[in-house]
Coordinates of C-alpha atoms and ligand atoms in Angstrom, one line a residue:
M1 CA -11.3 14.0 -7.1
D2 CA -14.0 13.2 -9.6
Q3 CA -16.7 10.7 -8.6
D4 CA -18.2 9.0 -11.6
S5 CA -21.9 8.2 -11.2
L6 CA -22.6 4.7 -12.3
S7 CA -25.6 2.5 -12.7
K8 CA -25.8 -0.5 -10.4
E9 CA -28.1 -2.2 -13.0
D10 CA -25.4 -2.6 -15.6
V11 CA -23.1 -5.5 -15.5
Y12 CA -19.6 -4.1 -16.1
D13 CA -17.0 -6.2 -17.9
V14 CA -14.4 -5.5 -15.2
I15 CA -14.5 -4.1 -11.7
I16 CA -11.1 -3.3 -10.1
I17 CA -10.8 -2.9 -6.4
G18 CA -8.0 -0.6 -5.4
G19 CA -6.5 2.5 -7.1
G20 CA -2.8 2.0 -6.5
P21 CA -0.4 1.4 -9.4
A22 CA -1.6 -2.2 -9.9
G23 CA -5.2 -1.2 -10.1
L24 CA -4.6 1.8 -12.3
T25 CA -2.5 -0.3 -14.7
A26 CA -5.1 -3.0 -14.9
G27 CA -7.7 -0.4 -15.5
M28 CA -5.7 1.2 -18.3
Y29 CA -5.3 -2.1 -20.0
T30 CA -8.9 -3.3 -19.8
A31 CA -10.3 0.1 -20.8
R32 CA -7.9 0.2 -23.7
A33 CA -9.2 -3.3 -24.7
R34 CA -12.6 -1.6 -24.8
L35 CA -14.0 -3.5 -21.8
S36 CA -16.3 -1.5 -19.6
T37 CA -14.1 -0.8 -16.6
V38 CA -14.9 0.5 -13.1
L39 CA -12.3 1.1 -10.4
I40 CA -13.4 1.3 -6.8
E41 CA -11.1 3.1 -4.3
K42 CA -11.8 3.7 -0.7
L43 CA -9.4 6.6 0.1
G44 CA -7.5 8.4 -2.6
I45 CA -6.0 7.3 -5.9
G46 CA -2.4 6.1 -5.8
G47 CA -2.1 4.1 -2.6
Q48 CA 1.3 4.2 -0.8
A49 CA 2.9 5.7 -3.9
S50 CA 0.8 8.8 -3.5
I51 CA 2.4 9.6 -0.2
T52 CA 5.9 8.8 -1.3
D53 CA 8.0 11.9 -1.8
R54 CA 10.4 10.6 -4.5
I55 CA 10.5 7.4 -6.5
E56 CA 13.8 6.7 -8.0
N57 CA 13.5 3.1 -9.2
Y58 CA 10.6 3.3 -11.5
P59 CA 12.1 3.1 -15.0
G60 CA 12.1 6.1 -17.3
F61 CA 12.9 8.8 -14.8
V62 CA 16.6 9.5 -14.4
E63 CA 16.0 12.1 -11.7
G64 CA 13.2 10.1 -10.1
I65 CA 9.6 11.3 -10.0
S66 CA 7.3 12.4 -7.2
G67 CA 4.9 9.7 -6.1
P68 CA 1.8 12.0 -6.4
E69 CA 2.9 13.0 -9.9
L70 CA 3.4 9.5 -11.1
V71 CA 0.1 8.2 -9.8
H72 CA -1.8 11.2 -11.1
T73 CA -0.4 10.6 -14.5
M74 CA -1.4 6.9 -14.3
E75 CA -4.9 7.9 -13.3
E76 CA -5.2 10.4 -16.2
Q77 CA -3.9 7.8 -18.6
A78 CA -6.4 5.1 -17.5
R79 CA -9.3 7.6 -17.6
S80 CA -8.3 8.7 -21.1
F81 CA -9.1 5.2 -22.3
G82 CA -12.5 5.2 -20.5
M83 CA -11.8 3.7 -17.1
R84 CA -14.3 5.1 -14.5
I85 CA -13.8 5.6 -10.8
V86 CA -16.1 5.2 -7.9
F87 CA -15.0 6.3 -4.4
G88 CA -16.2 4.1 -1.6
E89 CA -15.2 1.2 0.6
V90 CA -15.9 -2.3 -0.6
T91 CA -17.6 -4.1 2.3
T92 CA -18.5 -7.5 0.7
I93 CA -18.1 -9.5 -2.4
K94 CA -20.4 -12.2 -3.5
C95 CA -19.5 -14.8 -6.1
S96 CA -21.3 -18.1 -6.7
E97 CA -20.8 -21.2 -8.8
E98 CA -24.3 -20.7 -10.3
S99 CA -23.6 -17.3 -11.9
I100 CA -20.7 -15.7 -13.8
I101 CA -21.8 -12.3 -12.3
K102 CA -19.8 -11.1 -9.4
K103 CA -21.4 -8.7 -6.9
V104 CA -19.4 -5.9 -5.2
F105 CA -21.1 -4.2 -2.2
V106 CA -19.8 -0.7 -1.4
N107 CA -20.2 1.2 1.9
G108 CA -22.6 -1.5 3.1
E109 CA -25.3 -0.4 0.6
P110 CA -27.8 -3.2 -0.2
E111 CA -27.5 -2.8 -4.1
P112 CA -24.1 -4.1 -5.4
Y113 CA -22.1 -3.1 -8.4
Q114 CA -22.0 -6.1 -10.8
C115 CA -19.3 -7.4 -13.1
L116 CA -18.2 -10.4 -15.1
S117 CA -14.6 -10.2 -14.0
L118 CA -13.1 -8.9 -10.8
V119 CA -9.5 -7.6 -10.3
L120 CA -8.4 -7.4 -6.7
A121 CA -5.7 -4.7 -6.3
A122 CA -6.5 -3.6 -2.8
G123 CA -2.9 -3.3 -1.5
H124 CA -2.3 -3.8 2.1
E125 CA -2.4 -1.9 5.4
Q126 CA 0.4 -0.5 7.5
R127 CA 1.3 -2.6 10.5
K128 CA 0.9 -1.0 13.9
L129 CA 3.4 -1.4 16.8
G130 CA 0.6 -2.3 19.2
V131 CA 2.3 -0.7 22.2
P132 CA 0.8 1.5 24.9
G133 CA 0.4 5.1 23.8
E134 CA 0.4 4.3 20.0
K135 CA -3.3 4.7 19.6
D136 CA -3.7 7.5 22.1
Y137 CA -1.1 9.7 20.4
T138 CA -1.9 8.9 16.8
G139 CA -2.3 12.4 15.2
K140 CA -0.7 13.9 18.4
G141 CA 2.9 12.9 17.5
V142 CA 2.5 9.3 16.2
S143 CA 2.3 9.2 12.5
Y144 CA 2.5 6.6 9.6
C145 CA 3.1 9.2 6.9
A146 CA 6.2 11.3 6.7
T147 CA 5.1 13.3 3.6
C148 CA 1.8 14.2 5.4
D149 CA 3.2 15.0 8.8
G150 CA 6.9 15.7 8.5
A151 CA 6.6 19.5 8.5
F152 CA 5.0 19.5 12.0
F153 CA 8.4 18.4 13.4
R154 CA 10.6 21.2 12.3
D155 CA 13.7 21.4 14.4
L156 CA 12.4 18.8 16.8
P157 CA 13.8 15.3 17.7
I158 CA 11.8 12.4 16.4
A159 CA 12.0 8.6 16.3
V160 CA 11.5 6.4 13.2
V161 CA 10.7 2.7 14.0
G162 CA 11.6 0.0 11.5
G163 CA 14.5 -1.0 9.3
G164 CA 13.1 -1.6 5.9
D165 CA 13.0 0.5 2.7
V166 CA 10.2 2.6 3.9
A167 CA 11.7 3.4 7.3
L168 CA 15.0 4.4 5.6
E169 CA 13.4 6.4 2.8
E170 CA 11.1 8.3 5.2
A171 CA 13.9 8.9 7.8
L172 CA 15.9 10.5 5.0
F173 CA 13.0 12.6 3.9
L174 CA 12.4 13.7 7.5
T175 CA 15.9 15.1 7.8
R176 CA 14.5 18.0 5.9
F177 CA 12.5 19.0 8.9
A178 CA 13.6 17.3 12.1
K179 CA 16.6 18.3 14.2
K180 CA 17.5 14.7 15.0
I181 CA 16.1 11.3 14.0
Y182 CA 16.6 8.1 16.0
V183 CA 15.9 5.1 13.8
I184 CA 15.0 2.3 16.2
H185 CA 15.3 -1.2 14.7
R186 CA 14.8 -4.5 16.4
R187 CA 17.8 -6.2 14.9
D188 CA 21.5 -5.3 14.3
R189 CA 21.0 -5.4 10.5
L190 CA 18.8 -3.3 8.3
R191 CA 16.4 -4.8 5.8
G192 CA 16.4 -1.8 3.5
T193 CA 18.2 -1.5 0.2
K194 CA 22.0 -0.9 0.4
I195 CA 21.9 2.5 -1.3
L196 CA 19.4 3.8 1.3
Q197 CA 21.5 2.3 4.1
E198 CA 24.5 4.2 2.8
R199 CA 22.6 7.5 2.6
A200 CA 21.2 7.0 6.1
F201 CA 24.5 6.1 7.7
N202 CA 26.1 9.1 6.0
N203 CA 23.5 11.5 7.3
N204 CA 24.6 13.2 10.5
K205 CA 21.0 13.9 11.6
I206 CA 20.3 10.2 11.8
E207 CA 21.3 8.0 14.7
F208 CA 20.6 4.3 14.7
I209 CA 19.5 2.4 17.8
F210 CA 19.8 -1.3 16.9
D211 CA 18.6 -4.4 18.6
S212 CA 15.9 -2.3 20.3
I213 CA 12.1 -2.0 20.4
V214 CA 9.7 0.6 21.6
D215 CA 7.8 -0.6 24.7
E216 CA 5.7 2.5 25.1
I217 CA 5.0 6.0 23.7
F218 CA 4.3 8.5 26.4
G219 CA 3.5 12.2 26.8
Q220 CA 1.0 14.6 28.1
M221 CA -1.1 16.3 25.4
L222 CA 1.4 15.4 22.7
V223 CA 4.2 12.8 22.5
D224 CA 7.1 13.6 24.8
G225 CA 9.1 10.4 24.3
V226 CA 9.4 6.7 23.9
K227 CA 10.5 3.9 26.2
V228 CA 13.1 1.9 24.4
R229 CA 14.4 -1.6 25.4
N230 CA 17.5 -3.2 24.1
L231 CA 16.6 -6.8 23.3
K232 CA 20.2 -8.1 23.7
T233 CA 21.2 -6.4 27.0
G234 CA 17.7 -5.8 28.5
E235 CA 18.7 -2.1 29.1
R236 CA 15.8 0.3 29.1
K237 CA 15.9 4.0 28.5
D238 CA 13.6 6.9 27.9
L239 CA 14.2 8.8 24.6
E240 CA 12.9 12.3 24.4
V241 CA 11.2 12.8 21.1
N242 CA 8.3 14.8 19.9
G243 CA 7.3 12.5 17.1
V244 CA 7.2 8.8 16.4
F245 CA 7.0 7.6 12.8
V246 CA 6.1 3.9 12.5
F247 CA 7.2 2.0 9.4
V248 CA 7.2 -1.6 10.4
G249 CA 5.8 -3.3 7.3
W250 CA 2.3 -4.2 6.2
I251 CA -0.5 -6.6 6.7
P252 CA -3.2 -7.6 4.2
G253 CA -6.4 -5.7 4.8
L254 CA -8.8 -7.9 2.9
S255 CA -11.6 -8.5 5.4
F256 CA -14.2 -7.8 2.7
L257 CA -13.1 -11.0 0.9
G258 CA -14.1 -13.3 3.7
S259 CA -13.1 -16.9 2.8
I260 CA -14.2 -16.9 -0.8
I261 CA -10.7 -17.0 -2.2
E262 CA -7.6 -19.0 -1.2
R263 CA -5.1 -17.0 0.8
S264 CA -1.6 -17.7 2.1
E265 CA -1.0 -18.3 5.8
D266 CA -0.1 -14.7 6.3
G267 CA -3.3 -13.6 4.6
Y268 CA -2.2 -12.6 1.1
I269 CA -4.1 -13.7 -2.0
V270 CA -2.7 -16.7 -3.8
V271 CA -2.6 -16.4 -7.6
D272 CA -1.2 -18.4 -10.5
K273 CA 1.3 -16.9 -13.0
E274 CA -1.6 -15.3 -14.9
M275 CA -2.8 -13.6 -11.7
E276 CA -5.9 -15.8 -11.4
T277 CA -7.1 -16.6 -7.9
S278 CA -8.7 -19.8 -6.8
R279 CA -12.0 -18.5 -8.1
E280 CA -12.6 -18.4 -11.9
G281 CA -12.9 -14.9 -13.2
V282 CA -11.3 -13.3 -10.1
F283 CA -7.8 -12.0 -10.5
A284 CA -5.4 -10.3 -8.0
C285 CA -2.4 -8.0 -8.5
G286 CA 0.0 -5.8 -6.7
D287 CA 0.7 -5.8 -2.9
C288 CA -2.4 -7.7 -1.9
R289 CA -1.2 -10.9 -3.6
K290 CA 1.4 -13.3 -2.2
K291 CA 4.8 -12.4 -3.7
N292 CA 8.3 -11.6 -2.8
L293 CA 9.1 -8.2 -4.4
R294 CA 6.7 -5.4 -3.7
Q295 CA 7.6 -2.4 -5.9
I296 CA 5.6 -0.1 -8.1
V297 CA 7.2 -1.6 -11.2
T298 CA 6.1 -5.1 -10.1
A299 CA 2.6 -3.9 -9.2
C300 CA 2.3 -2.4 -12.7
G301 CA 3.5 -5.7 -14.3
D302 CA 1.0 -7.7 -12.2
G303 CA -1.8 -5.2 -13.1
A304 CA -1.1 -5.7 -16.8
T305 CA -1.1 -9.5 -16.5
A306 CA -4.3 -9.5 -14.4
A307 CA -6.0 -7.2 -17.0
F308 CA -5.0 -9.5 -19.9
S309 CA -6.3 -12.5 -18.0
A310 CA -9.5 -10.7 -17.2
Q311 CA -9.9 -9.7 -20.8
H312 CA -9.5 -13.3 -21.9
Y313 CA -12.0 -14.4 -19.3
V314 CA -14.6 -11.8 -20.3
E315 CA -14.3 -12.5 -24.0
R316 CA -14.7 -16.2 -23.3
M317 CA -17.8 -15.6 -21.2
K318 CA -19.3 -13.4 -23.9
G319 CA -18.5 -16.1 -26.5
E320 CA -16.2 -13.8 -28.5
E321 CA -13.2 -15.1 -30.2
Y322 CA -10.1 -14.6 -28.1
V323 CA -7.1 -13.1 -29.9
Ligands
NAP1 P1 9.5 -4.3 5.2 O1 10.5 -4.4 4.2 O2 8.7 -5.5 5.6 O3 10.3 -3.9 6.6 C1 9.6 -3.8 7.8 C2 10.6 -3.4 8.9 O4 9.9 -3.3 10.1 C3 11.7 -4.5 9.0 O5 12.9 -3.9 9.3 C4 11.1 -5.3 10.3 O6 12.2 -5.8 11.0 C5 10.5 -4.2 11.1 N1 9.4 -4.7 11.9 C6 8.3 -5.5 11.5 N2 7.5 -5.7 12.5 C7 8.0 -5.0 13.6 C8 7.6 -4.8 14.9 N3 6.4 -5.3 15.3 N4 8.3 -4.0 15.7 C9 9.4 -3.4 15.2 N5 9.9 -3.6 14.0 C10 9.2 -4.4 13.1 O7 8.5 -3.2 5.0 P2 8.6 -1.8 4.3 O8 9.9 -1.1 4.6 O9 7.3 -1.1 4.6 O10 8.6 -2.1 2.7 C11 7.5 -2.9 2.2 C12 7.9 -3.3 0.8 O11 7.9 -2.2 -0.1 C13 9.3 -4.0 0.7 O12 9.2 -5.0 -0.2 C14 10.2 -2.9 0.2 O13 11.3 -3.3 -0.5 C15 9.2 -2.1 -0.7 N6 9.6 -0.8 -0.9 C16 10.6 -0.5 -1.8 C17 11.0 0.8 -2.0 C18 12.0 1.1 -3.0 O14 12.5 0.2 -3.7 N7 12.4 2.4 -3.2 C19 10.4 1.9 -1.2 C20 9.5 1.5 -0.3 C21 9.1 0.2 -0.2 P3 13.1 -7.1 10.5 O15 14.0 -6.5 9.5 O16 13.7 -7.5 11.8 O17 12.0 -8.0 10.0

């Protein structure tokens, strides 16, 4: 990973927070529009897509494409137009009515990066189950990433918790390693796409446990099993598994924003159709914004729109003619 060294005295045209598909697309567009563009990412480039084994609904790839390959190409493309990347965690943002300059503080450092226009593309965070044992056994059998940890469970029984696209995709991926996979879902109907449901139902390594939740994850040094409760019958049983993969959706992880921008009841950023937030010159795109369909292709679309709006704003602020 390259770390670009950047001056904190300059005022950049655009700062993008988050290096998933939304942020990378926004960066490609603003850099290509010849705006000075800095993307700040806290972990690794690519977000959730970078730990997805195969993406088969991003247009242009009949056989699908690996997540890491797709996001690496997006990063290269954005960099080729001049987008620069800083690795660090955004801790605070300051915007005021008196100034058009927005300040982005990284890693708690006193000197901020400064910009005219800010694009929020920070994605969201994986929801935890919040049951006893989950925290204690994270990294000791509890995982939130099949691509990262699947190979540790070769020929072992494991549980996948959740019934959405991610739970189904990852359960299918895990069949490469595990001996048996119990998919534990709290309802009797899956939320995931029909084609994934069909594949999962047809895979003889996968067994569904419906209407059920995990009450506890237990073990000694490592995970030995989960306590499962049927919500309809109240029946409880211990399931012997060596791994628990949790894919129960997402929550917005935007604590750095404080209350400077309007958010929905569930914490996502509210934008208009041009991706502008309640604060002028601040735009949001991808999974961190309030929306119904969270896909790579919609994240990219959002990113392009946010970039176009940011470009418009920057040119207006600089007094240039908008084309
Ligand atoms: P999701 O669609 O929100 O599904 C989360 C699942 O976890 C749901 O089945 C939900 O149950 C369950 N759940 C939530 N909280 C729970 C809890 N506390 N305990 C037990 N179960 C709980 O999330 P996702 O699967 O992570 O997908 C996120 C978004 O990315 C979706 O929009 C999805 O379509 C998209 N995505 C798409 C693809 C693709 O198209 N290839 C791939 C990956 C992700 P209920 O069903 O009862 O609510």
